[in-house]
GROMACS .gro file of C-alpha atoms in nm:
model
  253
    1UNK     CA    1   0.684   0.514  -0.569
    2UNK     CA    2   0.901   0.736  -0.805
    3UNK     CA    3   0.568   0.841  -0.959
    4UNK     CA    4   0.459   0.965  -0.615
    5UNK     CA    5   0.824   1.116  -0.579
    6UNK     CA    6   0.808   1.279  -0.828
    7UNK     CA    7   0.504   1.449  -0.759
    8UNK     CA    8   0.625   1.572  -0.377
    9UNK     CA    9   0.940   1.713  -0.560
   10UNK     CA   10   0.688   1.954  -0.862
   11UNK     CA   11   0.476   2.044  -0.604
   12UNK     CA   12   0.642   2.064  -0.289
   13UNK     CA   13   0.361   1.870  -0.092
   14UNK     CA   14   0.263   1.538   0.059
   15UNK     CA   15  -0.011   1.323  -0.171
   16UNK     CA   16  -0.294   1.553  -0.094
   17UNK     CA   17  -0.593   1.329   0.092
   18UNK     CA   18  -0.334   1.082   0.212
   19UNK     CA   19  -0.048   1.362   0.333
   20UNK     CA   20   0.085   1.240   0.654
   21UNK     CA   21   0.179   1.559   0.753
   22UNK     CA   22  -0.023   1.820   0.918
   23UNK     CA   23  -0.011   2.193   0.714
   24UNK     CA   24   0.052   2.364   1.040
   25UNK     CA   25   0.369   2.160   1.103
   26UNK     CA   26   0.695   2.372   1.100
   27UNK     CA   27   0.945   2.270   0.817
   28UNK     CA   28   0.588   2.126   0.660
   29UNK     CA   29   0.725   2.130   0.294
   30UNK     CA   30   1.088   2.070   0.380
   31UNK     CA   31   0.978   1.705   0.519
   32UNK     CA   32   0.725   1.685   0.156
   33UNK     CA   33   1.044   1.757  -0.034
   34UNK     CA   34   1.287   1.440   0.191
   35UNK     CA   35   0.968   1.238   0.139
   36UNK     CA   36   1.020   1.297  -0.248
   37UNK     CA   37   1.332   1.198  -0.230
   38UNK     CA   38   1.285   0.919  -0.041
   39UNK     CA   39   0.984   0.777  -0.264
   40UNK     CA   40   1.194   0.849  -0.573
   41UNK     CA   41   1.503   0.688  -0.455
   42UNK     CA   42   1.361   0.411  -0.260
   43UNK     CA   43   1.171   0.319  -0.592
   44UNK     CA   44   1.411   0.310  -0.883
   45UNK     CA   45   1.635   0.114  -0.628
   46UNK     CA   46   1.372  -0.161  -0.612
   47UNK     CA   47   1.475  -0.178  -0.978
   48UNK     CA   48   1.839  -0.249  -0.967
   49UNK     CA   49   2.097  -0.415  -0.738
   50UNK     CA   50   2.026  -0.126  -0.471
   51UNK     CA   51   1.734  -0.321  -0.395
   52UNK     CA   52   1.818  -0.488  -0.054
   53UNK     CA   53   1.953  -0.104   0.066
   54UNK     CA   54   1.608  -0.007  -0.058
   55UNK     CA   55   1.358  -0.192   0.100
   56UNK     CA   56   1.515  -0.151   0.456
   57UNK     CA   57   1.459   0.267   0.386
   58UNK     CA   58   1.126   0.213   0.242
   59UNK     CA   59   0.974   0.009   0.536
   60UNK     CA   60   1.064   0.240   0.811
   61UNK     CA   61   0.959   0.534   0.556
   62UNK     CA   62   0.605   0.310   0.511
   63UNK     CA   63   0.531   0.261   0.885
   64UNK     CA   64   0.576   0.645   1.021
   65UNK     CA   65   0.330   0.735   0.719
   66UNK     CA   66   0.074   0.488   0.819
   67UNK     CA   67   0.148   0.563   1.188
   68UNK     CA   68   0.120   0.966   1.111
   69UNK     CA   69  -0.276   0.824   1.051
   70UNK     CA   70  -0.324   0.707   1.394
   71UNK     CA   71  -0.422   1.027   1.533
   72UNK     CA   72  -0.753   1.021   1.339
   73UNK     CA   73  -0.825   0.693   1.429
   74UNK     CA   74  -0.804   0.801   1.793
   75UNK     CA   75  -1.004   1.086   1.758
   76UNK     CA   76  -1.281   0.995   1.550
   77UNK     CA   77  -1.283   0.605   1.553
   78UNK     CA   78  -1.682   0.596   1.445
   79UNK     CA   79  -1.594   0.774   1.123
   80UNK     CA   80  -1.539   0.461   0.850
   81UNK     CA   81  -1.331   0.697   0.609
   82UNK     CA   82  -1.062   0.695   0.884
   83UNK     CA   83  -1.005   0.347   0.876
   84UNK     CA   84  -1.056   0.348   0.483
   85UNK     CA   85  -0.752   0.607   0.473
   86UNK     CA   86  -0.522   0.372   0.740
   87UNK     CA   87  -0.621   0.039   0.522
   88UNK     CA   88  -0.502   0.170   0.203
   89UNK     CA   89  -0.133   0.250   0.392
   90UNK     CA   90  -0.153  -0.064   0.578
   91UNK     CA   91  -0.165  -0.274   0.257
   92UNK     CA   92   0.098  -0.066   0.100
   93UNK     CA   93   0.267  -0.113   0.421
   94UNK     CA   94   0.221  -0.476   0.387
   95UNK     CA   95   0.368  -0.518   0.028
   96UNK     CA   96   0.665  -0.324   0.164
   97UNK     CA   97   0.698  -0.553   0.456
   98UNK     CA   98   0.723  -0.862   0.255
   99UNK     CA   99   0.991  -0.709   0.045
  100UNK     CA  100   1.189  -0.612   0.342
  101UNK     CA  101   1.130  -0.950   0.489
  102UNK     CA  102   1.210  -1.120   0.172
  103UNK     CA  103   1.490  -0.880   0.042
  104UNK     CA  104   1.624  -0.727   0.371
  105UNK     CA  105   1.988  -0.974   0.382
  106UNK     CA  106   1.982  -0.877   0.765
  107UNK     CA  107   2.245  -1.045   0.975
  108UNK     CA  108   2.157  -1.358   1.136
  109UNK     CA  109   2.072  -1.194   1.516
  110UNK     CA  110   2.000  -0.871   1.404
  111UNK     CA  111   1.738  -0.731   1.646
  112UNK     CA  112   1.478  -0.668   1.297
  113UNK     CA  113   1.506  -1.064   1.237
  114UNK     CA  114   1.146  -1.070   1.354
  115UNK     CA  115   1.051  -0.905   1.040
  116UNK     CA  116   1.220  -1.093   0.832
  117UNK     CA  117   1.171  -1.444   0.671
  118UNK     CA  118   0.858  -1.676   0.730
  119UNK     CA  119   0.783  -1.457   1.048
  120UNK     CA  120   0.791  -1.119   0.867
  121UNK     CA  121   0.570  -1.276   0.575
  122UNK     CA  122   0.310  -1.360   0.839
  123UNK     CA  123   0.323  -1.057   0.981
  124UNK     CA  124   0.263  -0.876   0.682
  125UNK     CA  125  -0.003  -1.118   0.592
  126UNK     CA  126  -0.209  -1.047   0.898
  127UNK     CA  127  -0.190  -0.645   0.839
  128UNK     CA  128  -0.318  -0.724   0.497
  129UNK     CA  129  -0.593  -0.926   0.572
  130UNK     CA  130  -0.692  -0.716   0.895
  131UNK     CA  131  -0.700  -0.393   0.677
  132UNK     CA  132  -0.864  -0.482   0.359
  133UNK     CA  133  -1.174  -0.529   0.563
  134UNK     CA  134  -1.199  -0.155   0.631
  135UNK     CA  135  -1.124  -0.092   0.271
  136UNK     CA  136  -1.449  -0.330   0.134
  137UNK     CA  137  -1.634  -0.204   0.445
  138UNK     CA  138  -1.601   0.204   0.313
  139UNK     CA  139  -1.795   0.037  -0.023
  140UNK     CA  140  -2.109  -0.072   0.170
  141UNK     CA  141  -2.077   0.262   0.365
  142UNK     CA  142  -1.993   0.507   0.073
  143UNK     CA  143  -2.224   0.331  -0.193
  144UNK     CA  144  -2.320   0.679  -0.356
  145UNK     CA  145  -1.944   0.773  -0.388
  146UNK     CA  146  -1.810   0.448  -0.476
  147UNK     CA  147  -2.092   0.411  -0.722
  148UNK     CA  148  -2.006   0.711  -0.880
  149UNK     CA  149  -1.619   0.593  -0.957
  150UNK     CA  150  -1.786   0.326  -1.133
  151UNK     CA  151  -1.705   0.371  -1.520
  152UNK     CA  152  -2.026   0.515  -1.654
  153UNK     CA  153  -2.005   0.228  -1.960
  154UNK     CA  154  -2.098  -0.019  -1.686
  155UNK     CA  155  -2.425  -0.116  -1.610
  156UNK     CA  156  -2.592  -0.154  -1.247
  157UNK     CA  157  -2.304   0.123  -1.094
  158UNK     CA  158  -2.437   0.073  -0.736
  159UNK     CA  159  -2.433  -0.319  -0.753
  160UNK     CA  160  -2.094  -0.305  -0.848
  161UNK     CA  161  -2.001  -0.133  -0.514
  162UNK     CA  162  -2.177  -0.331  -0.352
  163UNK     CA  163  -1.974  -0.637  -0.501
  164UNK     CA  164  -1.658  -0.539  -0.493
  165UNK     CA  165  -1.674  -0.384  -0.102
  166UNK     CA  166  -1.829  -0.734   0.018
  167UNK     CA  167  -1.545  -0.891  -0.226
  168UNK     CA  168  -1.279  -0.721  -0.079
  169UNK     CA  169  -1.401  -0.819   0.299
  170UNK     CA  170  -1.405  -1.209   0.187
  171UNK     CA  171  -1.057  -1.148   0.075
  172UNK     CA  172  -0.937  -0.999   0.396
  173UNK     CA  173  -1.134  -1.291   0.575
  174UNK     CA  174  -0.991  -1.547   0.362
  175UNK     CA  175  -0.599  -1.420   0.387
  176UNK     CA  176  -0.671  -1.464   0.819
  177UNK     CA  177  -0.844  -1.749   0.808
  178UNK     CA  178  -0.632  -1.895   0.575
  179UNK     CA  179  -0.913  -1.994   0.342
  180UNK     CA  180  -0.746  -2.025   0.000
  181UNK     CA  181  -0.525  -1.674   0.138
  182UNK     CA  182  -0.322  -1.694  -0.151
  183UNK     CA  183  -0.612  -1.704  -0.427
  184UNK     CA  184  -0.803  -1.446  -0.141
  185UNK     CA  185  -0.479  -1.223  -0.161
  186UNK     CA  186  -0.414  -1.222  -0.535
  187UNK     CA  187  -0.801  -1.161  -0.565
  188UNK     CA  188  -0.777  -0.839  -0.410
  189UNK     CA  189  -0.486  -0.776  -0.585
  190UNK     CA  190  -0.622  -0.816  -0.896
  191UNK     CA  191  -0.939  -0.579  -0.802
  192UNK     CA  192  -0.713  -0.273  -0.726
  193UNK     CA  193  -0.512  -0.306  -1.003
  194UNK     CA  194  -0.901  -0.293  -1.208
  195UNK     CA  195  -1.005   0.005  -1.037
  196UNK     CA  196  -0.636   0.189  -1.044
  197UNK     CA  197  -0.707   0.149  -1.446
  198UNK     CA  198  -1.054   0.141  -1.478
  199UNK     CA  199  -1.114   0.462  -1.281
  200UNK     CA  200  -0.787   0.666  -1.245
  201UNK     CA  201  -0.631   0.648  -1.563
  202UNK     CA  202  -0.937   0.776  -1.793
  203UNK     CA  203  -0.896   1.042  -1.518
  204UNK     CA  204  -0.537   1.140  -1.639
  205UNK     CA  205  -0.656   1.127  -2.005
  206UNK     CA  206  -0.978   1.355  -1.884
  207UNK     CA  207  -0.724   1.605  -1.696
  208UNK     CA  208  -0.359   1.534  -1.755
  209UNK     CA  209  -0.246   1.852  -1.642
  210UNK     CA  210  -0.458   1.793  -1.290
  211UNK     CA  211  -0.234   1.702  -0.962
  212UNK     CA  212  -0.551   1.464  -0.804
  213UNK     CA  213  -0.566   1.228  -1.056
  214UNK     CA  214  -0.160   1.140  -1.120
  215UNK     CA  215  -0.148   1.083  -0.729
  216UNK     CA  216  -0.451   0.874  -0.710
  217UNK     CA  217  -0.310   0.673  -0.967
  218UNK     CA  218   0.025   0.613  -0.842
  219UNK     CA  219  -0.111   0.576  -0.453
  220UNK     CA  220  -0.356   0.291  -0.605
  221UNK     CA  221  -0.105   0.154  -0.868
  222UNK     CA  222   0.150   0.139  -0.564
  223UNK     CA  223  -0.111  -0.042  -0.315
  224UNK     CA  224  -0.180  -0.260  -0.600
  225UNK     CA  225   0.159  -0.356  -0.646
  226UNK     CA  226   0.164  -0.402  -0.255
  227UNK     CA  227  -0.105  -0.697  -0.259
  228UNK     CA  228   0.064  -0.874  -0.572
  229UNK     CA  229   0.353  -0.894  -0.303
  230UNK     CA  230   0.147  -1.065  -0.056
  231UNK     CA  231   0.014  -1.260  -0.269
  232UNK     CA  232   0.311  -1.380  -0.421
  233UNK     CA  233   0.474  -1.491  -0.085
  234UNK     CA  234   0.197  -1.634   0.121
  235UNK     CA  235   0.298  -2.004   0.112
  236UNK     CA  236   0.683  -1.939   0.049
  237UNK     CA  237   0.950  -2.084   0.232
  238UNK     CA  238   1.270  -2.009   0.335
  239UNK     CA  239   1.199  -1.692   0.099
  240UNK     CA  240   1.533  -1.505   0.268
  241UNK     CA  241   1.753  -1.336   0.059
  242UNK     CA  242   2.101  -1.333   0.203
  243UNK     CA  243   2.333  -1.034   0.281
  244UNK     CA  244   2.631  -0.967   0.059
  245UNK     CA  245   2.853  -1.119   0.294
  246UNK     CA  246   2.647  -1.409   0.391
  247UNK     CA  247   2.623  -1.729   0.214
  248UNK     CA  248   2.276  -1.859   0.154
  249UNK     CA  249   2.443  -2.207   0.335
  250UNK     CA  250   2.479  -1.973   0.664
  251UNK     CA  251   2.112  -1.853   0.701
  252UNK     CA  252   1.881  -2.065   0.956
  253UNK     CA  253   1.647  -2.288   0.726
   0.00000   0.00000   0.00000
């Protein structure tokens, strides 16, 4: 996330295929430069004790950018690259929502408890799964393009597409039908991460003064990261984090 903030601030744009914003929208670059901000200050508070103060800006932050792709899926539903685009948000959405519903320290009544605690988990575990099937679908679809991301040093390029896109839909399946979800979740996890350095970083080594590869990177290191998330919290209980003021003996178990 400060990777990707970084890059809204140099250039003074959204993350190129994945901008949520229309370039015809008024104030187009002043909302690319509060996104920035956001991104970069959201994400080096998820390193320190600003952490509960950043996951409650980041989800909100995460949900209008996937919900800025609805449009598209409204208006050309039949094209698979569509959905391809909205699953990679809605697992980065995911990861986020298991923070906040992990990390959040909301009030006990607050009107967001839904998305907190076992019930937020869930929640986010559902958008995972659903989404990652779109994602291993685009494979099957795409085979010439995903083929071609394939590291040239590995043999039979097309059936690894083909693997890893019918992979990624047993995940999804798995995390909703709760067969082995948390082995299904850390599975898919663990086959972003592989592509995010398998593909995009001997891209930044190719062409480290290029814009598309740095955001690729940090958009798939970041939706990596999301799934490790899930992953990590499918199963948990009571995983609540209490508020400053609360005592952990005064949340609902």
């Amino acid at each position: 996330m400060i990777g990707l903030g970084i890059l809204a601030l140099v250039y003074g744009d959204f993350a190129m295929v994945w901008q949520p914003v229309a370039p015809w929208v008024p104030g187009r670059t002043a909302f690319a430069y509060l996104s920035g901000l956001i991104m970069l200050f959201g994400g080096a508070g998820l390193l320190n004790a600003t952490v509960t103060w950043s996951v409650r800006i980041l989800l909100p932050y995460l949900i209008i950018w996937a919900l800025l792709k609805v449009p598209a899926l409204v208006v050309a539903p039949q094209i698979e690259g569509v959905w391809l685009g909205f699953g990679e948000l809605a697992v980065l959405l995911a990861g986020g929502w298991t923070l906040f519903a992990v990390l959040a320290g909301l009030r006990e009544g607050s009107f967001l408890s839904f998305a907190t605690g076992e019930n937020g988990i869930r929640i986010a575990r559902i958008l995972f799964g659903v989404f990652v099937i779109p994602i291993g679908l685009s494979h099957l679809i795409y085979t010439k393009e995903t083929a071609a991301l394939v590291p040239a040093w590995l043999p039979f390029r097309i059936g690894w597409a083909y693997l890893t896109g019918v992979g990624q839909m047993a995940c999804g399946l798995g995390v909703l039908l709760s067969v082995f979800p948390r082995m299904a979740a850390a599975s898919e996890a663990g086959m972003i991460s592989l592509f995010t350095l398998l593909v995009w970083f001997p891209a930044i080594l190719r062409a480290p003064k290029t814009r598309l590869p740095w955001t690729a990177f940090f958009i798939s290191w970041a939706i990596a990261a999301g799934a490790w998330v899930v992953a990590q919290n499918i199963g948990k209980k009571n995983s609540v984090k209490p508020s400053a003021d609360e005592s952990p003996g005064s949340l609902r178990r």
